[in-house]
Amino acid sequence: MHFYGTQSVTNDGHLMIGGVDTVELSRTYGTPLFIYDLELIRKRARGFIDTFNRLGIKAEVAYASKAFSCIAIYQLANEERLSLDVVSGGELYTAIKSGFPAERIHFHGNNKSYAELELAFDTKIGCIVVDNFYEIELLKQISEARKQPMRILLRVTPGVEAHTHDFITTGQADSKFGFDLNNGQADEAFQKVVNHPYIQLLGLHCHIGSQIFETDGFSLAAGKLMQKISIWKEQNQFECTVLNLGGGFGIRYTEEDHPLEPQVYVEEMIKTVQENVKEYKLSMPEIWIEPGRSLVGDAGTSLYTIGSQKTVPNIREYIAVDGGMSDNIRPALYDAKYEATIANKANEQRNFTYTVAGKLCESGDKLIIDGVLQKAEPGDLLAVFCTGAYGYSMASNYNRVPRPAVVFVESGEHQLAIQRESYEDLVQNDLPFTLNKVSVK
Ligand code: LLP
């Protein structure tokens, strides 16, 4: 069994995380429950930040909070001196509510509304990552009306797309995000903002994909951005002060995944940027990155209670848990793979093959197909590893299943970070039917 972070097993077979017994957590908070190992999140954050510091490179490591967003995680991110990437008014609002310093918030999105952009100006965030021409027009309107400056990056698509071990270069990147670097759109966007009295262009941004295990794609993309920056410097005396290379650093979900350490990605990026700085005679920009999954993914564990079982003779053995695609849509949506253990029998032999089904009314609601586990009985606890990124944040109320609670653990202590939704929560925005024109006899 592979353990993440502070996980261990007690003599009586209980899975421990952050020095806390998961069986105890299930009694205190109920299931399904997300458990976050704060020590591991801190370690990942420091892995990125310390590498930049060690190499003397000015940087911001922005937590891509779409991976998991709530007030407590933003407060932890602030404690670790991370910056923050938000992608909606909702995430921005949550960040501000948490007390996160606005100047370290970066706002992303391919269709930011007027109201969302106004919120960014109201709260005086550090940077808007501008995605398209419509947004440039909105930004001009808002900044001119308020006579208020705003720092921006232009998001560009470099024609490099990376996924896990492969990356592909496409001439014309077919993406809903950003300005194409190759077809003149990025140059047009640059011309529209470069001499604006309130819009302050810091540099360029790109994000080439997610769950990436190689550094080549990042290097290639960085090279393309630097080349463009050198042209703008030559033609317009533009000084680029920030190069944001996005997120996408891979993590281990199963034994098939072999991620690199955070510092390896960072070292490679820095090397490429430095080479380009030298080649094009530029000044060294700050390097910003936006890890999401690699900060919180393997620090999160989902704890479920096992209920019903079903044997399909000679075909499959099912066990069902008290959650499923409503708290983890990734297996159904992306065919994502997970490993698990029975948290109250973690020291027993794993001799049984089970398919873990959720409780939602959908045949595709399976969390693990043919996973090898200890013998399962009703009432046992199933811990599914590595659910910290895009689990809770993509949760839904399908079937009116309340969303789980989230608990933080560290050094033998635990605290609730998000309360379990109640049935009352589920109906709080529902209104009674009043257009009842048909009289019921
Ligand atoms: N920056 C930008 C501009 C992004 O679009 C993303 C992710 C990130 C940073 C963070 O990427 P990460 O380090 O977490 O890979 N729901 C999918 C992942 C969608 C990623 C969207 N963008 C999943 O569950 O795998």
CSV table of C-alpha atoms and ligand atoms in Angstrom, one decimal:
chain,number,residue,atom,x,y,z
A,1,MET,CA,0.0,0.0,0.0
A,2,HIS,CA,1.3,3.5,-0.9
A,3,PHE,CA,1.0,6.1,1.9
A,4,TYR,CA,0.9,9.8,1.3
A,5,GLY,CA,2.3,12.5,3.6
A,6,THR,CA,1.7,11.7,7.2
A,7,GLN,CA,-0.4,8.6,6.7
A,8,SER,CA,0.3,5.5,8.8
A,9,VAL,CA,-1.5,2.5,10.3
A,10,THR,CA,-2.0,1.7,14.0
A,11,ASN,CA,-1.4,-1.7,15.4
A,12,ASP,CA,-5.1,-2.4,15.4
A,13,GLY,CA,-5.2,-1.5,11.7
A,14,HIS,CA,-6.6,2.0,11.7
A,15,LEU,CA,-5.5,4.5,9.1
A,16,MET,CA,-4.0,7.6,10.7
A,17,ILE,CA,-3.6,10.9,8.9
A,18,GLY,CA,-1.9,13.9,10.5
A,19,GLY,CA,-1.6,11.9,13.8
A,20,VAL,CA,-5.4,11.5,13.9
A,21,ASP,CA,-7.3,8.2,13.7
A,22,THR,CA,-9.6,8.2,10.7
A,23,VAL,CA,-12.0,5.8,12.5
A,24,GLU,CA,-12.3,8.5,15.2
A,25,LEU,CA,-12.8,11.2,12.6
A,26,SER,CA,-15.7,9.2,11.1
A,27,ARG,CA,-17.3,9.0,14.5
A,28,THR,CA,-16.9,12.7,15.1
A,29,TYR,CA,-17.8,14.1,11.7
A,30,GLY,CA,-19.7,11.3,9.9
A,31,THR,CA,-19.1,10.1,6.3
A,32,PRO,CA,-18.5,10.9,3.5
A,33,LEU,CA,-15.7,13.0,4.8
A,34,PHE,CA,-12.8,14.8,3.1
A,35,ILE,CA,-9.7,14.7,5.2
A,36,TYR,CA,-6.8,17.1,4.4
A,37,ASP,CA,-3.3,16.5,5.6
A,38,LEU,CA,-2.0,20.0,6.2
A,39,GLU,CA,1.6,19.0,6.7
A,40,LEU,CA,1.7,17.6,3.2
A,41,ILE,CA,0.1,20.8,1.7
A,42,ARG,CA,2.7,22.9,3.5
A,43,LYS,CA,5.5,20.6,2.3
A,44,ARG,CA,4.3,20.9,-1.3
A,45,ALA,CA,4.0,24.7,-1.1
A,46,ARG,CA,7.5,25.0,0.4
A,47,GLY,CA,8.9,22.7,-2.3
A,48,PHE,CA,7.9,25.3,-4.9
A,49,ILE,CA,8.7,28.5,-3.0
A,50,ASP,CA,12.0,27.3,-1.5
A,51,THR,CA,13.3,26.4,-4.9
A,52,PHE,CA,12.7,29.8,-6.3
A,53,ASN,CA,14.3,31.4,-3.2
A,54,ARG,CA,17.3,29.0,-3.3
A,55,LEU,CA,18.0,30.0,-6.9
A,56,GLY,CA,17.4,33.7,-6.2
A,57,ILE,CA,14.5,34.1,-8.6
A,58,LYS,CA,11.7,36.5,-7.9
A,59,ALA,CA,8.5,34.5,-8.0
A,60,GLU,CA,4.9,34.1,-7.0
A,61,VAL,CA,3.5,30.6,-6.4
A,62,ALA,CA,-0.2,31.1,-6.8
A,63,TYR,CA,-2.5,28.3,-5.5
A,64,ALA,CA,-4.9,27.5,-8.4
A,65,SER,CA,-7.8,27.4,-6.0
A,66,LYS,CA,-10.3,25.8,-8.4
A,67,ALA,CA,-8.7,22.6,-7.1
A,68,PHE,CA,-10.3,23.2,-3.7
A,69,SER,CA,-11.7,26.4,-2.6
A,70,CYS,CA,-12.9,27.4,0.9
A,71,ILE,CA,-12.1,30.0,3.5
A,72,ALA,CA,-9.9,27.8,5.6
A,73,ILE,CA,-7.7,26.6,2.7
A,74,TYR,CA,-7.2,30.3,1.6
A,75,GLN,CA,-6.1,31.1,5.1
A,76,LEU,CA,-3.6,28.2,5.1
A,77,ALA,CA,-2.4,29.4,1.6
A,78,ASN,CA,-1.8,32.8,3.0
A,79,GLU,CA,0.1,31.4,6.0
A,80,GLU,CA,2.4,29.6,3.6
A,81,ARG,CA,2.9,32.9,1.6
A,82,LEU,CA,1.3,31.5,-1.5
A,83,SER,CA,-0.5,33.8,-3.9
A,84,LEU,CA,-3.9,32.9,-5.2
A,85,ASP,CA,-5.4,32.1,-8.6
A,86,VAL,CA,-9.2,32.6,-8.6
A,87,VAL,CA,-11.4,32.0,-11.6
A,88,SER,CA,-14.8,33.4,-10.7
A,89,GLY,CA,-16.5,36.1,-8.6
A,90,GLY,CA,-17.3,33.3,-6.2
A,91,GLU,CA,-13.7,32.3,-5.6
A,92,LEU,CA,-12.7,35.9,-5.4
A,93,TYR,CA,-15.4,36.7,-2.9
A,94,THR,CA,-14.4,33.6,-0.8
A,95,ALA,CA,-10.8,34.7,-0.9
A,96,ILE,CA,-11.6,38.3,0.3
A,97,LYS,CA,-13.9,36.9,3.0
A,98,SER,CA,-11.0,34.8,4.2
A,99,GLY,CA,-8.8,37.9,4.7
A,100,PHE,CA,-6.5,36.9,1.9
A,101,PRO,CA,-4.3,39.9,0.9
A,102,ALA,CA,-5.9,41.2,-2.3
A,103,GLU,CA,-2.6,42.2,-3.9
A,104,ARG,CA,-1.6,38.5,-4.1
A,105,ILE,CA,-4.8,37.5,-5.9
A,106,HIS,CA,-4.7,36.8,-9.7
A,107,PHE,CA,-8.0,36.6,-11.5
A,108,HIS,CA,-8.5,34.2,-14.4
A,109,GLY,CA,-11.4,33.3,-16.7
A,110,ASN,CA,-12.4,33.3,-20.3
A,111,ASN,CA,-15.7,35.1,-19.7
A,112,LYS,CA,-15.4,37.4,-16.7
A,113,SER,CA,-18.5,39.4,-16.4
A,114,TYR,CA,-18.6,43.2,-15.9
A,115,ALA,CA,-19.7,42.6,-12.3
A,116,GLU,CA,-16.8,40.2,-11.7
A,117,LEU,CA,-14.3,42.7,-13.1
A,118,GLU,CA,-15.8,45.5,-11.0
A,119,LEU,CA,-15.4,43.3,-7.9
A,120,ALA,CA,-11.7,42.9,-8.9
A,121,PHE,CA,-11.4,46.7,-9.0
A,122,ASP,CA,-13.3,47.2,-5.8
A,123,THR,CA,-11.1,44.8,-3.9
A,124,LYS,CA,-7.9,46.0,-5.7
A,125,ILE,CA,-6.6,42.6,-6.5
A,126,GLY,CA,-3.0,42.2,-7.7
A,127,CYS,CA,-3.5,41.2,-11.3
A,128,ILE,CA,-6.1,40.2,-13.9
A,129,VAL,CA,-5.1,37.6,-16.4
A,130,VAL,CA,-6.8,38.9,-19.5
A,131,ASP,CA,-8.2,36.3,-21.9
A,132,ASN,CA,-9.9,38.0,-24.8
A,133,PHE,CA,-10.7,41.2,-26.8
A,134,TYR,CA,-14.1,41.6,-25.1
A,135,GLU,CA,-12.4,41.6,-21.7
A,136,ILE,CA,-9.9,44.3,-22.9
A,137,GLU,CA,-12.8,46.5,-23.8
A,138,LEU,CA,-14.5,45.9,-20.4
A,139,LEU,CA,-11.3,46.7,-18.6
A,140,LYS,CA,-10.8,49.9,-20.5
A,141,GLN,CA,-14.3,51.0,-19.7
A,142,ILE,CA,-14.1,50.2,-16.0
A,143,SER,CA,-10.6,51.5,-15.4
A,144,GLU,CA,-11.3,54.8,-17.3
A,145,ALA,CA,-14.6,55.4,-15.5
A,146,ARG,CA,-12.9,54.9,-12.2
A,147,LYS,CA,-9.6,56.3,-13.1
A,148,GLN,CA,-8.2,53.3,-11.4
A,149,PRO,CA,-5.1,51.3,-12.5
A,150,MET,CA,-5.0,47.6,-12.9
A,151,ARG,CA,-2.1,45.3,-13.5
A,152,ILE,CA,-2.6,42.6,-16.1
A,153,LEU,CA,-1.1,39.7,-17.9
A,154,LEU,CA,-2.1,38.6,-21.3
A,155,ARG,CA,-3.0,34.9,-21.5
A,156,VAL,CA,-1.7,33.4,-24.7
A,157,THR,CA,-1.9,30.0,-26.3
A,158,PRO,CA,1.6,29.0,-27.4
A,159,GLY,CA,0.5,26.0,-29.5
A,160,VAL,CA,1.9,23.6,-26.9
A,161,GLU,CA,-0.5,21.2,-25.2
A,162,ALA,CA,0.7,18.8,-22.6
A,163,HIS,CA,-0.9,15.9,-20.9
A,164,THR,CA,0.9,13.4,-18.6
A,165,HIS,CA,3.9,12.1,-20.6
A,166,ASP,CA,3.1,13.7,-24.0
A,167,PHE,CA,2.9,17.1,-25.4
A,168,ILE,CA,1.8,18.1,-28.8
A,169,THR,CA,2.6,21.2,-30.7
A,170,THR,CA,-0.2,22.5,-32.8
A,171,GLY,CA,0.2,25.3,-35.3
A,172,GLN,CA,-3.1,27.0,-34.5
A,173,ALA,CA,-4.1,26.0,-30.9
A,174,ASP,CA,-7.8,25.2,-30.8
A,175,SER,CA,-8.5,26.5,-27.3
A,176,LYS,CA,-11.3,28.5,-25.8
A,177,PHE,CA,-8.7,30.3,-23.7
A,178,GLY,CA,-6.3,33.2,-24.5
A,179,PHE,CA,-4.8,34.9,-27.5
A,180,ASP,CA,-3.1,32.8,-30.1
A,181,LEU,CA,0.6,33.5,-30.1
A,182,ASN,CA,1.1,32.5,-33.7
A,183,ASN,CA,-1.8,34.1,-35.7
A,184,GLY,CA,-1.4,37.7,-34.8
A,185,GLN,CA,-4.0,37.9,-32.0
A,186,ALA,CA,-1.5,38.2,-29.2
A,187,ASP,CA,0.2,41.1,-31.1
A,188,GLU,CA,-3.2,42.8,-31.6
A,189,ALA,CA,-4.0,42.4,-27.9
A,190,PHE,CA,-0.6,43.8,-27.0
A,191,GLN,CA,-1.2,46.9,-29.1
A,192,LYS,CA,-4.6,47.5,-27.5
A,193,VAL,CA,-3.2,47.6,-24.0
A,194,VAL,CA,0.4,48.6,-24.1
A,195,ASN,CA,0.0,52.4,-24.0
A,196,HIS,CA,-3.2,52.5,-22.0
A,197,PRO,CA,-3.2,55.1,-19.1
A,198,TYR,CA,-4.6,52.7,-16.5
A,199,ILE,CA,-3.9,49.2,-17.8
A,200,GLN,CA,-0.4,48.1,-16.7
A,201,LEU,CA,0.8,45.2,-18.8
A,202,LEU,CA,3.2,43.1,-16.7
A,203,GLY,CA,3.8,40.2,-19.1
A,204,LEU,CA,2.5,37.0,-20.5
A,205,HIS,CA,0.7,33.9,-19.1
A,206,CYS,CA,0.2,30.4,-20.5
A,207,HIS,CA,-1.1,27.2,-19.1
A,208,ILE,CA,-0.4,24.1,-21.2
A,209,GLY,CA,-2.4,21.4,-19.5
A,210,SER,CA,-2.8,19.4,-16.4
A,211,GLN,CA,-1.4,16.2,-14.7
A,212,ILE,CA,1.9,16.7,-16.6
A,213,PHE,CA,4.9,14.5,-15.7
A,214,GLU,CA,7.6,16.0,-18.0
A,215,THR,CA,9.3,19.3,-18.1
A,216,ASP,CA,9.8,19.6,-21.9
A,217,GLY,CA,6.3,21.1,-22.6
A,218,PHE,CA,7.0,23.9,-20.0
A,219,SER,CA,10.4,24.7,-21.5
A,220,LEU,CA,9.0,24.7,-25.1
A,221,ALA,CA,6.1,27.0,-24.0
A,222,ALA,CA,8.4,29.3,-22.0
A,223,GLY,CA,10.7,29.6,-25.1
A,224,LYS,CA,7.9,30.7,-27.3
A,225,LEU,CA,6.7,33.3,-24.9
A,226,MET,CA,10.1,34.7,-24.4
A,227,GLN,CA,10.6,34.9,-28.2
A,228,LYS,CA,7.4,37.0,-28.4
A,229,ILE,CA,8.5,39.2,-25.5
A,230,SER,CA,11.9,39.9,-27.3
A,231,ILE,CA,10.0,41.0,-30.4
A,232,TRP,CA,7.8,43.4,-28.4
A,233,LYS,CA,10.9,44.7,-26.7
A,234,GLU,CA,12.6,45.3,-30.0
A,235,GLN,CA,9.6,46.9,-31.7
A,236,ASN,CA,8.0,48.7,-28.7
A,237,GLN,CA,10.6,48.9,-26.0
A,238,PHE,CA,8.3,46.7,-23.9
A,239,GLU,CA,9.9,45.5,-20.6
A,240,CYS,CA,8.3,42.3,-19.5
A,241,THR,CA,8.4,42.0,-15.7
A,242,VAL,CA,6.3,38.8,-15.2
A,243,LEU,CA,6.2,35.4,-17.0
A,244,ASN,CA,3.5,33.2,-15.7
A,245,LEU,CA,3.8,29.6,-16.8
A,246,GLY,CA,0.6,28.2,-15.3
A,247,GLY,CA,0.1,25.0,-13.4
A,248,GLY,CA,-0.4,21.4,-14.3
A,249,PHE,CA,2.3,19.6,-12.4
A,250,GLY,CA,1.4,15.9,-12.1
A,251,ILE,CA,0.8,13.8,-8.9
A,252,ARG,CA,0.6,10.2,-8.1
A,253,TYR,CA,-2.9,8.8,-8.1
A,254,THR,CA,-1.9,5.1,-8.7
A,255,GLU,CA,1.2,3.1,-9.0
A,256,GLU,CA,1.3,3.9,-12.7
A,257,ASP,CA,2.0,7.6,-12.0
A,258,HIS,CA,5.6,8.8,-11.5
A,259,PRO,CA,5.5,12.5,-10.9
A,260,LEU,CA,8.6,14.7,-10.6
A,261,GLU,CA,9.3,16.6,-7.4
A,262,PRO,CA,8.1,20.2,-7.4
A,263,GLN,CA,11.6,21.6,-7.5
A,264,VAL,CA,12.4,19.7,-10.8
A,265,TYR,CA,9.7,21.6,-12.7
A,266,VAL,CA,10.8,24.9,-11.2
A,267,GLU,CA,14.5,24.3,-11.8
A,268,GLU,CA,13.8,23.4,-15.5
A,269,MET,CA,11.6,26.5,-16.0
A,270,ILE,CA,14.1,28.8,-14.5
A,271,LYS,CA,16.9,27.3,-16.7
A,272,THR,CA,14.9,27.8,-19.8
A,273,VAL,CA,13.9,31.4,-19.0
A,274,GLN,CA,17.5,32.2,-18.1
A,275,GLU,CA,18.8,30.8,-21.4
A,276,ASN,CA,16.2,32.9,-23.3
A,277,VAL,CA,17.0,36.0,-21.3
A,278,LYS,CA,20.6,35.6,-22.3
A,279,GLU,CA,19.8,34.8,-25.9
A,280,TYR,CA,17.5,37.7,-26.5
A,281,LYS,CA,19.3,40.1,-24.1
A,282,LEU,CA,16.3,40.7,-21.9
A,283,SER,CA,16.0,41.4,-18.2
A,284,MET,CA,15.0,38.5,-16.1
A,285,PRO,CA,11.3,38.6,-15.4
A,286,GLU,CA,9.6,37.3,-12.2
A,287,ILE,CA,8.4,33.8,-12.8
A,288,TRP,CA,4.9,33.0,-11.6
A,289,ILE,CA,3.4,29.5,-11.4
A,290,GLU,CA,-0.1,28.2,-10.6
A,291,PRO,CA,-0.1,24.8,-9.1
A,292,GLY,CA,-3.5,23.4,-8.0
A,293,ARG,CA,-3.5,19.6,-8.0
A,294,SER,CA,0.1,19.4,-6.9
A,295,LEU,CA,-0.5,21.4,-3.8
A,296,VAL,CA,-3.7,19.8,-2.5
A,297,GLY,CA,-4.3,16.6,-4.5
A,298,ASP,CA,-2.5,13.9,-2.6
A,299,ALA,CA,-3.1,15.7,0.7
A,300,GLY,CA,-6.8,14.9,0.5
A,301,THR,CA,-8.5,11.5,1.3
A,302,SER,CA,-12.2,10.7,1.0
A,303,LEU,CA,-13.6,8.5,3.8
A,304,TYR,CA,-16.8,6.6,3.1
A,305,THR,CA,-18.9,4.0,4.9
A,306,ILE,CA,-19.4,0.8,3.0
A,307,GLY,CA,-23.1,-0.4,2.9
A,308,SER,CA,-24.6,-2.8,0.4
A,309,GLN,CA,-22.7,-5.4,-1.6
A,310,LYS,CA,-23.7,-7.2,-4.7
A,311,THR,CA,-22.1,-10.2,-6.4
A,312,VAL,CA,-22.6,-10.7,-10.1
A,313,PRO,CA,-21.6,-14.3,-10.3
A,314,ASN,CA,-18.4,-14.9,-12.3
A,315,ILE,CA,-18.3,-11.2,-13.3
A,316,ARG,CA,-17.9,-8.7,-10.5
A,317,GLU,CA,-18.2,-8.1,-6.8
A,318,TYR,CA,-19.6,-4.6,-6.0
A,319,ILE,CA,-19.4,-2.7,-2.7
A,320,ALA,CA,-21.4,0.5,-2.4
A,321,VAL,CA,-20.4,3.6,-0.4
A,322,ASP,CA,-22.4,6.4,1.0
A,323,GLY,CA,-21.1,9.0,-1.5
A,324,GLY,CA,-19.9,8.7,-5.1
A,325,MET,CA,-20.0,10.9,-8.2
A,326,SER,CA,-21.6,13.7,-6.2
A,327,ASP,CA,-18.4,14.2,-4.3
A,328,ASN,CA,-16.0,12.8,-6.9
A,329,ILE,CA,-17.0,13.2,-10.5
A,330,ARG,CA,-13.5,12.4,-11.8
A,331,PRO,CA,-13.9,8.7,-12.5
A,332,ALA,CA,-17.1,9.2,-14.3
A,333,LEU,CA,-16.0,12.3,-16.2
A,334,TYR,CA,-12.3,11.5,-17.0
A,335,ASP,CA,-12.0,7.8,-16.3
A,336,ALA,CA,-9.7,8.8,-13.4
A,337,LYS,CA,-8.1,6.0,-11.4
A,338,TYR,CA,-7.8,5.9,-7.6
A,339,GLU,CA,-6.4,3.6,-5.0
A,340,ALA,CA,-8.1,2.9,-1.6
A,341,THR,CA,-7.9,0.9,1.6
A,342,ILE,CA,-10.4,-0.2,4.2
A,343,ALA,CA,-9.5,2.3,6.9
A,344,ASN,CA,-10.5,0.2,9.9
A,345,LYS,CA,-8.7,-2.9,8.5
A,346,ALA,CA,-5.7,-1.3,6.9
A,347,ASN,CA,-3.3,-4.0,8.3
A,348,GLU,CA,-5.2,-7.0,6.9
A,349,GLN,CA,-4.3,-8.9,3.7
A,350,ARG,CA,-5.7,-7.4,0.5
A,351,ASN,CA,-7.1,-10.5,-1.2
A,352,PHE,CA,-10.4,-9.3,-2.5
A,353,THR,CA,-11.2,-7.5,-5.8
A,354,TYR,CA,-14.1,-5.1,-5.6
A,355,THR,CA,-15.7,-2.5,-7.8
A,356,VAL,CA,-16.6,0.5,-5.6
A,357,ALA,CA,-19.9,1.9,-6.6
A,358,GLY,CA,-21.4,5.2,-5.4
A,359,LYS,CA,-25.0,5.6,-4.2
A,360,LEU,CA,-26.1,7.9,-7.0
A,361,CYS,CA,-28.7,6.9,-9.6
A,362,GLU,CA,-26.4,6.4,-12.5
A,363,SER,CA,-24.7,3.2,-13.7
A,364,GLY,CA,-21.5,5.1,-14.4
A,365,ASP,CA,-21.3,6.1,-10.7
A,366,LYS,CA,-18.2,3.9,-9.9
A,367,LEU,CA,-15.3,5.3,-8.0
A,368,ILE,CA,-12.9,2.3,-8.5
A,369,ILE,CA,-13.2,-0.6,-10.9
A,370,ASP,CA,-11.7,-3.9,-9.8
A,371,GLY,CA,-9.7,-2.5,-6.9
A,372,VAL,CA,-7.8,-4.9,-4.6
A,373,LEU,CA,-8.9,-4.5,-1.0
A,374,GLN,CA,-9.2,-6.1,2.4
A,375,LYS,CA,-12.4,-8.2,2.9
A,376,ALA,CA,-15.2,-5.6,3.1
A,377,GLU,CA,-18.3,-5.8,5.3
A,378,PRO,CA,-21.1,-3.3,5.8
A,379,GLY,CA,-20.1,-0.6,8.2
A,380,ASP,CA,-16.4,-0.7,7.2
A,381,LEU,CA,-14.8,2.5,6.2
A,382,LEU,CA,-13.3,3.0,2.8
A,383,ALA,CA,-10.5,5.6,2.4
A,384,VAL,CA,-10.0,6.7,-1.2
A,385,PHE,CA,-6.6,8.4,-1.6
A,386,CYS,CA,-5.6,11.5,-3.5
A,387,THR,CA,-9.0,13.2,-3.8
A,388,GLY,CA,-7.9,16.6,-2.6
A,389,ALA,CA,-8.0,18.3,-6.0
A,390,TYR,CA,-11.1,18.7,-8.0
A,391,GLY,CA,-13.1,16.5,-5.6
A,392,TYR,CA,-15.0,18.7,-3.3
A,393,SER,CA,-14.7,21.6,-5.7
A,394,MET,CA,-16.5,19.7,-8.4
A,395,ALA,CA,-19.1,18.2,-6.0
A,396,SER,CA,-22.8,18.5,-6.8
A,397,ASN,CA,-26.1,17.9,-5.2
A,398,TYR,CA,-27.2,15.3,-7.8
A,399,ASN,CA,-30.0,13.2,-6.3
A,400,ARG,CA,-30.2,15.9,-3.6
A,401,VAL,CA,-27.3,14.2,-1.8
A,402,PRO,CA,-25.8,16.8,0.6
A,403,ARG,CA,-22.2,17.6,0.1
A,404,PRO,CA,-19.7,16.1,2.6
A,405,ALA,CA,-17.9,17.7,5.4
A,406,VAL,CA,-14.2,18.7,5.1
A,407,VAL,CA,-11.8,18.3,8.0
A,408,PHE,CA,-8.2,19.5,8.3
A,409,VAL,CA,-5.7,17.4,10.4
A,410,GLU,CA,-2.3,18.2,11.6
A,411,SER,CA,0.0,17.1,14.5
A,412,GLY,CA,-2.7,15.1,16.2
A,413,GLU,CA,-5.3,17.8,15.9
A,414,HIS,CA,-8.4,18.2,13.7
A,415,GLN,CA,-10.8,21.0,12.8
A,416,LEU,CA,-13.8,21.2,10.6
A,417,ALA,CA,-13.1,23.3,7.5
A,418,ILE,CA,-16.5,22.9,5.7
A,419,GLN,CA,-19.6,21.7,7.5
A,420,ARG,CA,-21.6,18.9,6.1
A,421,GLU,CA,-24.6,20.1,4.1
A,422,SER,CA,-27.9,19.4,5.8
A,423,TYR,CA,-31.3,18.6,4.3
A,424,GLU,CA,-32.3,22.2,5.3
A,425,ASP,CA,-29.4,23.6,3.3
A,426,LEU,CA,-30.6,21.7,0.3
A,427,VAL,CA,-34.0,23.4,0.3
A,428,GLN,CA,-32.9,26.9,1.5
A,429,ASN,CA,-33.1,28.5,-2.0
A,430,ASP,CA,-36.2,26.6,-3.0
A,431,LEU,CA,-39.4,28.6,-3.3
A,432,PRO,CA,-43.0,27.3,-3.2
A,433,PHE,CA,-45.0,26.8,-6.4
A,434,THR,CA,-47.2,29.8,-6.8
A,435,LEU,CA,-48.3,29.6,-10.5
A,436,ASN,CA,-50.8,26.9,-9.5
A,437,LYS,CA,-53.4,27.9,-12.0
A,438,VAL,CA,-54.9,24.5,-12.2
A,439,SER,CA,-57.2,23.9,-9.2
A,440,VAL,CA,-56.8,20.6,-7.7
A,441,LYS,CA,-60.1,19.1,-6.7
B,1,LLP,N1,-3.8,27.7,-14.2
B,1,LLP,C1,-4.7,27.6,-15.1
B,1,LLP,C2,-4.9,28.8,-16.0
B,1,LLP,C3,-5.6,26.5,-15.2
B,1,LLP,O1,-6.5,26.5,-16.1
B,1,LLP,C4,-5.4,25.4,-14.3
B,1,LLP,C5,-6.3,24.3,-14.3
B,1,LLP,C6,-4.4,25.5,-13.3
B,1,LLP,C7,-3.6,26.7,-13.3
B,1,LLP,C8,-4.2,24.4,-12.3
B,1,LLP,O2,-3.8,23.2,-12.9
B,1,LLP,P1,-3.4,22.0,-11.9
B,1,LLP,O3,-2.0,22.4,-11.3
B,1,LLP,O4,-4.4,21.8,-10.9
B,1,LLP,O5,-3.3,20.9,-12.9
B,1,LLP,N2,-11.0,19.2,-13.4
B,1,LLP,C9,-9.8,18.7,-14.0
B,1,LLP,C10,-8.7,19.6,-14.0
B,1,LLP,C11,-9.0,20.9,-14.7
B,1,LLP,C12,-7.8,21.9,-14.7
B,1,LLP,C13,-8.3,23.2,-15.2
B,1,LLP,N3,-7.2,24.2,-15.1
B,1,LLP,C14,-9.4,17.4,-13.2
B,1,LLP,O6,-10.1,17.0,-12.3
B,1,LLP,O7,-8.4,16.7,-13.6
